[in-house]
Short mmCIF file of N, CA and C in Angstrom, two decimals:
data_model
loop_
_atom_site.label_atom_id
_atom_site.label_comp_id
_atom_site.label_asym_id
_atom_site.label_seq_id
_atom_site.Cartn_x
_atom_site.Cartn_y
_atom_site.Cartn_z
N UNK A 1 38.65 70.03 -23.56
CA UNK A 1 38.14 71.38 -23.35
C UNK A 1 37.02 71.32 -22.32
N UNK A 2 36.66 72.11 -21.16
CA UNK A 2 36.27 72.28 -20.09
C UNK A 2 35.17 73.33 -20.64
N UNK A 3 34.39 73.05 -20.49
CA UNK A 3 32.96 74.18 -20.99
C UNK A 3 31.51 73.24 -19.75
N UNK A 4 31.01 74.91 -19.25
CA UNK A 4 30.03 74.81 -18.38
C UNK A 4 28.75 75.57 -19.13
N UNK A 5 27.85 75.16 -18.47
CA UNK A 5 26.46 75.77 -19.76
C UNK A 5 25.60 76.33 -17.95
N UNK A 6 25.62 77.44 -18.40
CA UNK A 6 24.60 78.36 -17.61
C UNK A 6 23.43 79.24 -18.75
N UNK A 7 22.43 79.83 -17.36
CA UNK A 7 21.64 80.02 -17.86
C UNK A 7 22.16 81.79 -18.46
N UNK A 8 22.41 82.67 -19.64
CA UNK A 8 22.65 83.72 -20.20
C UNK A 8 22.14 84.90 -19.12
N UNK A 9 23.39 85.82 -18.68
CA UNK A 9 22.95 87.06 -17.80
C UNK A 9 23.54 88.61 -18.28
N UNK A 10 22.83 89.53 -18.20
CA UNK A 10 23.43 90.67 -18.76
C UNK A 10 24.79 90.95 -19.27
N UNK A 11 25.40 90.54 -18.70
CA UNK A 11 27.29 90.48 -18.88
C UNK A 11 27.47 89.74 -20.39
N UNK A 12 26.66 88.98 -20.61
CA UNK A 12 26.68 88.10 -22.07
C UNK A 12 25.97 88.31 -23.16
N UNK A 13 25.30 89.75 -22.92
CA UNK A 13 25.11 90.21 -24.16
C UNK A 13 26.26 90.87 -25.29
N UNK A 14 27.43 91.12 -25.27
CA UNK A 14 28.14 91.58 -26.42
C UNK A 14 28.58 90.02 -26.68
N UNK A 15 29.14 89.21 -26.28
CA UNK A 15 29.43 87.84 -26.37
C UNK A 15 28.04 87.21 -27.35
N UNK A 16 27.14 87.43 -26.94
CA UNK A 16 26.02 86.87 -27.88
C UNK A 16 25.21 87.54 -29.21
N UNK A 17 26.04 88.25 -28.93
CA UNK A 17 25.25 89.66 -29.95
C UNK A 17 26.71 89.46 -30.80
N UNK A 18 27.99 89.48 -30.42
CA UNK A 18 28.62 89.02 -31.25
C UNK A 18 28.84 87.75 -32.39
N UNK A 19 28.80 86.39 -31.34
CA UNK A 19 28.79 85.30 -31.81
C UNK A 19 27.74 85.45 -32.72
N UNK A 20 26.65 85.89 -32.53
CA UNK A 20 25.26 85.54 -33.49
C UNK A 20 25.34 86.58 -34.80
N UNK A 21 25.88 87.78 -34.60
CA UNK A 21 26.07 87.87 -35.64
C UNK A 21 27.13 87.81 -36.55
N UNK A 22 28.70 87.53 -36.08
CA UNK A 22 29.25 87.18 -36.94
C UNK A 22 28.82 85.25 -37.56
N UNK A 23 28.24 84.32 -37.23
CA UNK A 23 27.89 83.29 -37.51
C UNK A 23 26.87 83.22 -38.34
N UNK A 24 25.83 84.59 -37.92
CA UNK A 24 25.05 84.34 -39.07
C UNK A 24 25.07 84.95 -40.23
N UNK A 25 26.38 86.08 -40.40
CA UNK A 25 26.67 86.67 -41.05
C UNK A 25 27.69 85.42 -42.31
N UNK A 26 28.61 84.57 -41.72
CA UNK A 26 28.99 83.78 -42.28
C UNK A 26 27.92 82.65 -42.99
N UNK A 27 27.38 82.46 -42.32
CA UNK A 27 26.20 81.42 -43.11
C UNK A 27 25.40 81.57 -43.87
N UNK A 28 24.97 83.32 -43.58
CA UNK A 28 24.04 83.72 -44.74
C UNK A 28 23.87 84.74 -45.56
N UNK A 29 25.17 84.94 -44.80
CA UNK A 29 25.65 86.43 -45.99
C UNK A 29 25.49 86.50 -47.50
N UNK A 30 26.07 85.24 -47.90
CA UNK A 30 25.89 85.21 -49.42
C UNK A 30 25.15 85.29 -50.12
N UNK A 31 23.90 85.32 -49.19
CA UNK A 31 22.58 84.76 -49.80
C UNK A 31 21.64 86.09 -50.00
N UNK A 32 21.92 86.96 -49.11
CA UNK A 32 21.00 88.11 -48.46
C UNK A 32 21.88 89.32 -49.27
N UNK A 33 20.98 90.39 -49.55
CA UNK A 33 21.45 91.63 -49.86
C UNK A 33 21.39 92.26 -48.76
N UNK A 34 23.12 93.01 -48.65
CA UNK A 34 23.62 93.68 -47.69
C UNK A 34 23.14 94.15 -46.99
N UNK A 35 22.35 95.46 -47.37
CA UNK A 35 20.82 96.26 -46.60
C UNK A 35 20.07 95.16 -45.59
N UNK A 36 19.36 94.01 -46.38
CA UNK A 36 18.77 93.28 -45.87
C UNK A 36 19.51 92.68 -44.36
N UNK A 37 20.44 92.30 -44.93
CA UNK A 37 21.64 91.65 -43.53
C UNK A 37 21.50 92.24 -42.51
N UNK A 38 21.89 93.53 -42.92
CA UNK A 38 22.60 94.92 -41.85
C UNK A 38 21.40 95.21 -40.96
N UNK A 39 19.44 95.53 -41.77
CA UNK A 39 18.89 95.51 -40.78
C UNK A 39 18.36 94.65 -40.10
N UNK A 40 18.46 92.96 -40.61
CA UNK A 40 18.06 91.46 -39.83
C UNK A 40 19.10 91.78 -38.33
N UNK A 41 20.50 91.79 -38.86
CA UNK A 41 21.06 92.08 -37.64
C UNK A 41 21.10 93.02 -36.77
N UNK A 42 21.01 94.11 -36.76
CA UNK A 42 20.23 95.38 -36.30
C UNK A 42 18.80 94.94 -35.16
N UNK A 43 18.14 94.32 -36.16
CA UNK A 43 16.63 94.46 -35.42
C UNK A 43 16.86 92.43 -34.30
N UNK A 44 17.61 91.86 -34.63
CA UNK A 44 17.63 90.63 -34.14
C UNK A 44 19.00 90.10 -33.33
N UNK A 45 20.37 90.33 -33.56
CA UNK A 45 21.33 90.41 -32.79
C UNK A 45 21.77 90.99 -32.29
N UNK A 46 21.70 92.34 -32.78
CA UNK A 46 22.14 93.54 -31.86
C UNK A 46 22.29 93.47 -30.40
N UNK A 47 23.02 94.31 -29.85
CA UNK A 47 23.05 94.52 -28.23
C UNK A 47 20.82 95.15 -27.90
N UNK A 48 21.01 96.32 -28.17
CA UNK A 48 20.11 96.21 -28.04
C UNK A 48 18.82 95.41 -27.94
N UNK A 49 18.74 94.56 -29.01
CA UNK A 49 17.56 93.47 -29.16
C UNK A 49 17.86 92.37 -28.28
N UNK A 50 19.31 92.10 -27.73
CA UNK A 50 19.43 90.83 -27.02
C UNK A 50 19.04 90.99 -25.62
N UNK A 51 19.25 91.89 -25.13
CA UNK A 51 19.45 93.03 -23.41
C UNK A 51 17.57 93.23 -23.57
N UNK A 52 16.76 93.35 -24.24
CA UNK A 52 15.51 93.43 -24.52
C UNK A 52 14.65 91.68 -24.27
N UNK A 53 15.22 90.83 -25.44
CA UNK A 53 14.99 89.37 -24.80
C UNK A 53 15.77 88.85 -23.79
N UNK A 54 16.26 89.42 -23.13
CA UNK A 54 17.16 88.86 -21.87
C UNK A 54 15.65 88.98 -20.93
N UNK A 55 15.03 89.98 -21.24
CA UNK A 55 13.72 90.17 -20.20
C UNK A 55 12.62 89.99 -20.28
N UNK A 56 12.69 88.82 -21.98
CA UNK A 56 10.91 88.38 -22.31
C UNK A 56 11.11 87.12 -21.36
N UNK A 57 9.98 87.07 -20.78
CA UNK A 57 9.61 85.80 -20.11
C UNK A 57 9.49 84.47 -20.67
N UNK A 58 9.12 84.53 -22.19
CA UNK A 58 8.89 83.65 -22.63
C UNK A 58 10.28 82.96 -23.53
N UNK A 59 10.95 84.06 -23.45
CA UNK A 59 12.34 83.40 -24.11
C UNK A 59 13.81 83.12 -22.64
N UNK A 60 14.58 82.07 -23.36
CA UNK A 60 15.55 81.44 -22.36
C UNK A 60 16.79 81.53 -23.33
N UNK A 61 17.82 81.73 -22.95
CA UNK A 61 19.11 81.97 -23.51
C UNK A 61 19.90 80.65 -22.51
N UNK A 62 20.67 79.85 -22.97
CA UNK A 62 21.92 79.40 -22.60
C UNK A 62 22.67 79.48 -23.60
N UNK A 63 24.12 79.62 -22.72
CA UNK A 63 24.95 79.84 -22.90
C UNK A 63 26.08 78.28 -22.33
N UNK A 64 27.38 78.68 -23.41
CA UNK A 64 28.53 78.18 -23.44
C UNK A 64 30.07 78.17 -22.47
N UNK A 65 30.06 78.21 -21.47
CA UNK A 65 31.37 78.92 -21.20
C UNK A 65 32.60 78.18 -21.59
N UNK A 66 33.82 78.89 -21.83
CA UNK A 66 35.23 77.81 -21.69
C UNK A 66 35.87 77.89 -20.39
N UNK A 67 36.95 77.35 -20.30
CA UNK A 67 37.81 77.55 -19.57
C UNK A 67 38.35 78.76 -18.91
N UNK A 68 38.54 79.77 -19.81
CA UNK A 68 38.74 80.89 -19.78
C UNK A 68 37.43 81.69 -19.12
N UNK A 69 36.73 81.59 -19.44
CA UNK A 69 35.27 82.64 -19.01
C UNK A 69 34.65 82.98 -20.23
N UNK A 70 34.97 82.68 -21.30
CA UNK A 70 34.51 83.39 -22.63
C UNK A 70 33.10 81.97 -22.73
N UNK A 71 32.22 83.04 -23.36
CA UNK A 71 31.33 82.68 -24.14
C UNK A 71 31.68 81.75 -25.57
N UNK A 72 30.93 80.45 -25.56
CA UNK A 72 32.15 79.79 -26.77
C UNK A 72 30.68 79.61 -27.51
N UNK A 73 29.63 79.58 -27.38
CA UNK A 73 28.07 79.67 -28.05
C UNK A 73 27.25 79.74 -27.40
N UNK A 74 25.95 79.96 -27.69
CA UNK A 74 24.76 80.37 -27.02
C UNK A 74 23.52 79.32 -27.76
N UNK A 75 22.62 79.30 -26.86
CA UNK A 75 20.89 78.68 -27.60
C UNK A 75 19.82 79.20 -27.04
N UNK A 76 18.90 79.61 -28.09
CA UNK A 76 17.66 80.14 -27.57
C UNK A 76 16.72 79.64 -27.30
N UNK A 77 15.73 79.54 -26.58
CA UNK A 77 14.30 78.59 -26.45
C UNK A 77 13.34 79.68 -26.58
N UNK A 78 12.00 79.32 -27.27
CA UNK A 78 11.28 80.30 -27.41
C UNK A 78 9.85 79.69 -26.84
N UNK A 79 9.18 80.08 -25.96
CA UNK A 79 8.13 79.08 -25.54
C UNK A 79 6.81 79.32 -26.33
N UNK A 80 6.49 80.70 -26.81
CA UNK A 80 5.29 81.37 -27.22
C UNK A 80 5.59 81.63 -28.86
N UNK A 81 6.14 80.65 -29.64
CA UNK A 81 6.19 80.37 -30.99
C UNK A 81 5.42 79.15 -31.87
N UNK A 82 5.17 79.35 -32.68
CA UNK A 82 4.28 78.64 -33.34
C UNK A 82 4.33 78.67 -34.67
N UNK A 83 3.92 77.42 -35.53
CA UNK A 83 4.10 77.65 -36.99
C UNK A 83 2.63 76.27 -36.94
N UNK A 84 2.12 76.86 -38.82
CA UNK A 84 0.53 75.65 -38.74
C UNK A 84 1.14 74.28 -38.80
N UNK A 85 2.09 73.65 -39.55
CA UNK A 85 2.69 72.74 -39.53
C UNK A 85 2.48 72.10 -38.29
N UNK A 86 2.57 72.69 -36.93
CA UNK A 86 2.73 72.03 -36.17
C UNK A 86 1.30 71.83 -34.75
N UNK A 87 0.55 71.76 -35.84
CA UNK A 87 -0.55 71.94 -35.38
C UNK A 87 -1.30 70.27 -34.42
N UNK A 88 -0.62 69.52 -35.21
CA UNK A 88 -0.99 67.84 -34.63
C UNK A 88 0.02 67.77 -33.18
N UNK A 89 1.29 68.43 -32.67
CA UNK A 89 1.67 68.77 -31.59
C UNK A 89 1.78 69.15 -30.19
N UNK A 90 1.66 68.59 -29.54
CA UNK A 90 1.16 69.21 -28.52
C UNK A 90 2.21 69.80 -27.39
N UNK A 91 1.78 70.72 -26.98
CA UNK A 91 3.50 71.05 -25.80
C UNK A 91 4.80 71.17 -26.40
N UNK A 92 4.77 72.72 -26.93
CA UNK A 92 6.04 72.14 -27.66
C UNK A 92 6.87 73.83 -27.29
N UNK A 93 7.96 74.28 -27.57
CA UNK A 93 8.76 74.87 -27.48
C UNK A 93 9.89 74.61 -28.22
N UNK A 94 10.37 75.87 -29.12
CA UNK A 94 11.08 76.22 -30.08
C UNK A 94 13.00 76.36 -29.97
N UNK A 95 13.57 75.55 -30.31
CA UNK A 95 14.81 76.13 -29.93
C UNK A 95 15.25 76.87 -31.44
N UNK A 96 15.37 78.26 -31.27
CA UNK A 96 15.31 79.54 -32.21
C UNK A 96 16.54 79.88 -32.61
N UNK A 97 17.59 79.97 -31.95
CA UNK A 97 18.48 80.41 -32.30
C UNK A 97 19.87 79.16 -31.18
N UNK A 98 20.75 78.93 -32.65
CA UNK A 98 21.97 78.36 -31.82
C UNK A 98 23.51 78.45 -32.64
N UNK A 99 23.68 79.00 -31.68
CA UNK A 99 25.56 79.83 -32.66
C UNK A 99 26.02 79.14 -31.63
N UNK A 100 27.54 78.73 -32.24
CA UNK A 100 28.34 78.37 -31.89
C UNK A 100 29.75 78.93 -32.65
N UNK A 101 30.62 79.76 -31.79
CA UNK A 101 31.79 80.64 -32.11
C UNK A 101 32.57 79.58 -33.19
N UNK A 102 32.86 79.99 -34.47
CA UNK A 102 33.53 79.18 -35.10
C UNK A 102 34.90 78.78 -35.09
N UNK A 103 36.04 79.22 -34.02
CA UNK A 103 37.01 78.37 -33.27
C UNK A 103 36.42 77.56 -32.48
N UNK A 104 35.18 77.31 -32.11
CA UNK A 104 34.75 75.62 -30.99
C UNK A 104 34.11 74.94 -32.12
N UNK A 105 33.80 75.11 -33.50
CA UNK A 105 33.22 74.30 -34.08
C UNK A 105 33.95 73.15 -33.94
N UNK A 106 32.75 72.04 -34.11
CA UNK A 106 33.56 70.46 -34.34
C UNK A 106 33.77 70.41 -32.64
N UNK A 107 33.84 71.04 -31.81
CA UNK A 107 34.24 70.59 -30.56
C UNK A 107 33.03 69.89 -29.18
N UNK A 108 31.91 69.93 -30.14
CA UNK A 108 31.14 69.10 -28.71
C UNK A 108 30.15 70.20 -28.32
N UNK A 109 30.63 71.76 -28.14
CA UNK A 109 29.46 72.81 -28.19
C UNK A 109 28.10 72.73 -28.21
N UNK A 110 28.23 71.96 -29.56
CA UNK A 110 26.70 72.38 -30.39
C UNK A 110 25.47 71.24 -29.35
N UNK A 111 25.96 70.13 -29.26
CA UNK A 111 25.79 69.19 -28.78
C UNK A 111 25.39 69.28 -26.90
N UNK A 112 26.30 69.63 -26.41
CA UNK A 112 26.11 69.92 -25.42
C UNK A 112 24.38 71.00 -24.83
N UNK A 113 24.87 72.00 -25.99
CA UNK A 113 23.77 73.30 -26.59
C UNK A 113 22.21 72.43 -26.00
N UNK A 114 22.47 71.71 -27.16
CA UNK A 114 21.07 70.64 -27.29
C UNK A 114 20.83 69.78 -26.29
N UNK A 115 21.74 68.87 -25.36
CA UNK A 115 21.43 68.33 -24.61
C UNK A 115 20.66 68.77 -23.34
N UNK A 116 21.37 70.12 -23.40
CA UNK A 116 21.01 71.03 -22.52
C UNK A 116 19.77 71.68 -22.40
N UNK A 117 19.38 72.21 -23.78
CA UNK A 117 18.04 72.55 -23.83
C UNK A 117 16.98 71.71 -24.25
N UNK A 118 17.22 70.30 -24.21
CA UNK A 118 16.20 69.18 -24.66
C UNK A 118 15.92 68.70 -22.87
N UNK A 119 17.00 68.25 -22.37
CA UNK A 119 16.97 68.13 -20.60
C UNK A 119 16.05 69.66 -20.21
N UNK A 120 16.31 70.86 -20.25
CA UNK A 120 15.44 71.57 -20.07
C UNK A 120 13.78 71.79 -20.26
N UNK A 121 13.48 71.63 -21.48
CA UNK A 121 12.16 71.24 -21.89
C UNK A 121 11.63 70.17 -21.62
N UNK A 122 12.40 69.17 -21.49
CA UNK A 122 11.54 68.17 -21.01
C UNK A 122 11.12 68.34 -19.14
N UNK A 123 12.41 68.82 -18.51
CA UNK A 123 11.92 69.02 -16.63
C UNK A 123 10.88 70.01 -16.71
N UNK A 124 10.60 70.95 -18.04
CA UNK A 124 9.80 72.29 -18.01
C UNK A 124 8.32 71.23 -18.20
N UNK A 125 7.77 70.01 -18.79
CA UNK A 125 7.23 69.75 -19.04
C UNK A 125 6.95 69.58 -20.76
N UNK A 126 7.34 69.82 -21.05
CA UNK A 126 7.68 70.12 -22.79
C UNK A 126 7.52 68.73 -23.51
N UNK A 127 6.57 68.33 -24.38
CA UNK A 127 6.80 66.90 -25.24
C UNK A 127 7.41 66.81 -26.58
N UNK A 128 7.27 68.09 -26.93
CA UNK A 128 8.19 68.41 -28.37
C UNK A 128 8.93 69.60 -28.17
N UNK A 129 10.18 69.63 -29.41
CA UNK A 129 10.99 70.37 -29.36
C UNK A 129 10.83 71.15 -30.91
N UNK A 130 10.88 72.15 -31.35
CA UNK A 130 10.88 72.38 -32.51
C UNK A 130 11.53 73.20 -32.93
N UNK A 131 12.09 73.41 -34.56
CA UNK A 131 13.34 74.49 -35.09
C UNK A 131 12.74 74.96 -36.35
N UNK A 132 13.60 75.86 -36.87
CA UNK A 132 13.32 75.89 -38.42
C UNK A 132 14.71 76.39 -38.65
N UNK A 133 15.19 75.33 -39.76
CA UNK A 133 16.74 75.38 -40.86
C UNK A 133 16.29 75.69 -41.80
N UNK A 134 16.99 76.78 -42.26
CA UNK A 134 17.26 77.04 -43.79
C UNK A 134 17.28 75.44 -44.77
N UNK A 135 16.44 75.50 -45.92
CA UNK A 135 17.14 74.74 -46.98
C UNK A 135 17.91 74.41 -46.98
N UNK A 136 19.46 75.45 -47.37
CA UNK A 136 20.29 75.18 -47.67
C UNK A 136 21.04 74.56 -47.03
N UNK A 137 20.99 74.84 -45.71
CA UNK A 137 22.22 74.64 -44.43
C UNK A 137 22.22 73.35 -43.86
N UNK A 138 23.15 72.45 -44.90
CA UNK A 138 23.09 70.98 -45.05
C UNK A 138 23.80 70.36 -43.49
N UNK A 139 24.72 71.44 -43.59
CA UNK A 139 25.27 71.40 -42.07
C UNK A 139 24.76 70.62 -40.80
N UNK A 140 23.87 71.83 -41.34
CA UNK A 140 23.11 71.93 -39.63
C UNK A 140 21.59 70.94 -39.72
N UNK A 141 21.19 70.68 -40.91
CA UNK A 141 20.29 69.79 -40.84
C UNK A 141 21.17 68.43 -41.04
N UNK A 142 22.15 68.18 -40.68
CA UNK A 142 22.40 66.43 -40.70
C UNK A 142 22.66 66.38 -39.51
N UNK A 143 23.16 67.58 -38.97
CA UNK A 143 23.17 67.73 -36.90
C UNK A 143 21.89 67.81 -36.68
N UNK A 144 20.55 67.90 -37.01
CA UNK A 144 19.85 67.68 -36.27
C UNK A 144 18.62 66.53 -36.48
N UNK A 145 19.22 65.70 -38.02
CA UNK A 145 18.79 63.90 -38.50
C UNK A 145 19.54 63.33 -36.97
N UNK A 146 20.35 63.79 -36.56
CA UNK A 146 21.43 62.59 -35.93
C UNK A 146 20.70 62.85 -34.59
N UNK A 147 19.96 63.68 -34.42
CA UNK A 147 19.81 63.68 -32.79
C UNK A 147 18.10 63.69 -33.15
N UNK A 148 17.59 63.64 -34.17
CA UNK A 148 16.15 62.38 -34.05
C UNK A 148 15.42 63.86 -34.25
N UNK A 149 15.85 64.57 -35.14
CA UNK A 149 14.39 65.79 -35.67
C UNK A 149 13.65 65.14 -36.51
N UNK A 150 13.38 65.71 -37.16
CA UNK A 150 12.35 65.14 -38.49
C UNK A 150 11.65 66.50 -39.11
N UNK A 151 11.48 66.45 -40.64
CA UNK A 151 11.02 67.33 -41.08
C UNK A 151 9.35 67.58 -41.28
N UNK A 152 8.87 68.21 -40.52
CA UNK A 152 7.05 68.30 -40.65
C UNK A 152 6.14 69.59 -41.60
N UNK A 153 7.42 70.24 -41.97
CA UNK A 153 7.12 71.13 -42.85
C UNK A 153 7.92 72.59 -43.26
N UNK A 154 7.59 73.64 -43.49
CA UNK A 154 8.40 74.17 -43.85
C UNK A 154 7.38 75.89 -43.54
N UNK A 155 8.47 77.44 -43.69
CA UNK A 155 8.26 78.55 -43.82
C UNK A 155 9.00 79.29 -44.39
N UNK A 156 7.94 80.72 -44.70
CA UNK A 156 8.80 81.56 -45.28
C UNK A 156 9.75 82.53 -44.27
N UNK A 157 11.31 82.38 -44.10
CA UNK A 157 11.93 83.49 -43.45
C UNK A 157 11.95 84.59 -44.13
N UNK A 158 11.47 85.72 -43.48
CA UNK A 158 11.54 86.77 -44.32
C UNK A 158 12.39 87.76 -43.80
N UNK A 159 13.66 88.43 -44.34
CA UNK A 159 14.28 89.54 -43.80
C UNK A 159 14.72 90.32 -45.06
N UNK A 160 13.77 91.33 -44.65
CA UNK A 160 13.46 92.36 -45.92
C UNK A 160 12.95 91.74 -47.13
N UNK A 161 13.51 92.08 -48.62
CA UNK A 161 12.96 91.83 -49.69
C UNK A 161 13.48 90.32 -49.77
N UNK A 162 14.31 89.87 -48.84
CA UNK A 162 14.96 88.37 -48.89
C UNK A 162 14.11 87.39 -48.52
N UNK A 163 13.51 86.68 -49.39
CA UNK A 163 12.60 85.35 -48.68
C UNK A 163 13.32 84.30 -48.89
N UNK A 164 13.67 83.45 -47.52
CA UNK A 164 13.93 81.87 -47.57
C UNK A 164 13.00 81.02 -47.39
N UNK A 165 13.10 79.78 -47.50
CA UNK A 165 12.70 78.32 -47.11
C UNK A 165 13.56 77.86 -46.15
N UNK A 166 12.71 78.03 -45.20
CA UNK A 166 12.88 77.45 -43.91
C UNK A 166 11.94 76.18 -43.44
N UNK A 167 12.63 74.55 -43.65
CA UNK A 167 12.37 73.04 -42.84
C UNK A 167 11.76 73.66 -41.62
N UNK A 168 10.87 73.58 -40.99
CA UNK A 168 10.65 73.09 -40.10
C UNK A 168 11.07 71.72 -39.15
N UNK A 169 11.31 71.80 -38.23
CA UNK A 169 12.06 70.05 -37.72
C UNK A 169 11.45 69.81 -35.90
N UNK A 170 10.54 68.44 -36.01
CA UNK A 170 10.19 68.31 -35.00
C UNK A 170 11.38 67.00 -34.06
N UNK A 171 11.27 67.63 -32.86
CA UNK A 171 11.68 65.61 -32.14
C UNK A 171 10.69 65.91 -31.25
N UNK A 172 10.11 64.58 -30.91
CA UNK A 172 10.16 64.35 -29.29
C UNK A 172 10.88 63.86 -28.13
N UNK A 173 10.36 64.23 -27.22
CA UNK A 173 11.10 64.24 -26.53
C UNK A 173 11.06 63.55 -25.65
#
């Protein structure tokens, strides 16, 4: 499979506003009351909200392409984020959000995602990289043991009356 990673441009907001929320709708649907879901996604994937961070300065979108032209996942970088945990840190920037369409799962995507935005942060000047995983999402925290995170602490996600535990996970870089 043939996939190119550019940097996310207006044309890729329903593609990303899609992927992100049907993915995070699958991952965390079960967990969240409906209401809660409907306005997390509303106020955070939506077309609207994405076409809005397409134009914060401080946030970076890449993207996935296939063969075809389709969007196969996206990753966010957030430069002006912060949690106390990560206070012994220095230079660091957040990768916030990363969907990957669940026909490319297992295919190299996710991976690429990361290579991509770790090579980025580091030419940006960047010495750490940082995330926050759900607890639960055993998944996605053994994808990111394997590529050298580490856990430095933890937060509360809050969407609506729904509070998670959210790992915090540092690498350097």
């Amino acid at each position: 499979m043939y996939i190119t990673l550019r940097f996310a441009k207006q044309e890729d907001i329903p593609s990303i506003s899609r992927i992100g929320s049907t993915v995070f709708r699958q991952t965390f649907g079960h967990s969240i009351p409906s209401l809660d879901l409907k306005d997390y996604l509303e106020a955070s994937l939506s077309h609207s909200a994405i076409s809005t961070e397409l134009l914060n300065p401080n946030l970076t979108y890449i993207v996935a392409i296939n063969s075809s032209g389709f969007v196969a996942g996206f990753l966010q970088l957030n430069r002006a984020s912060s949690e106390p945990c990560l206070v012994d840190f220095e230079n660091f920037i957040e990768i916030q959000r990363a969907y990957v369409d669940e026909k490319y799962h297992s295919k190299g995507i996710g991976k690429l995602l990361f290579d991509e935005a770790e090579r980025f942060a580091r030419e940006q000047g960047y010495r750490h990289v940082w995330l926050g995983v759900w607890e639960e999402n055993l998944r996605a925290q053994k994808f990111y043991d394997k590529r050298g995170y580490r856990r430095v602490g933890e937060h509360d996600f809050v969407m609506g009356v729904t509070v998670q535990v959210d790992w915090i996970m540092v690498k350097e870089l």
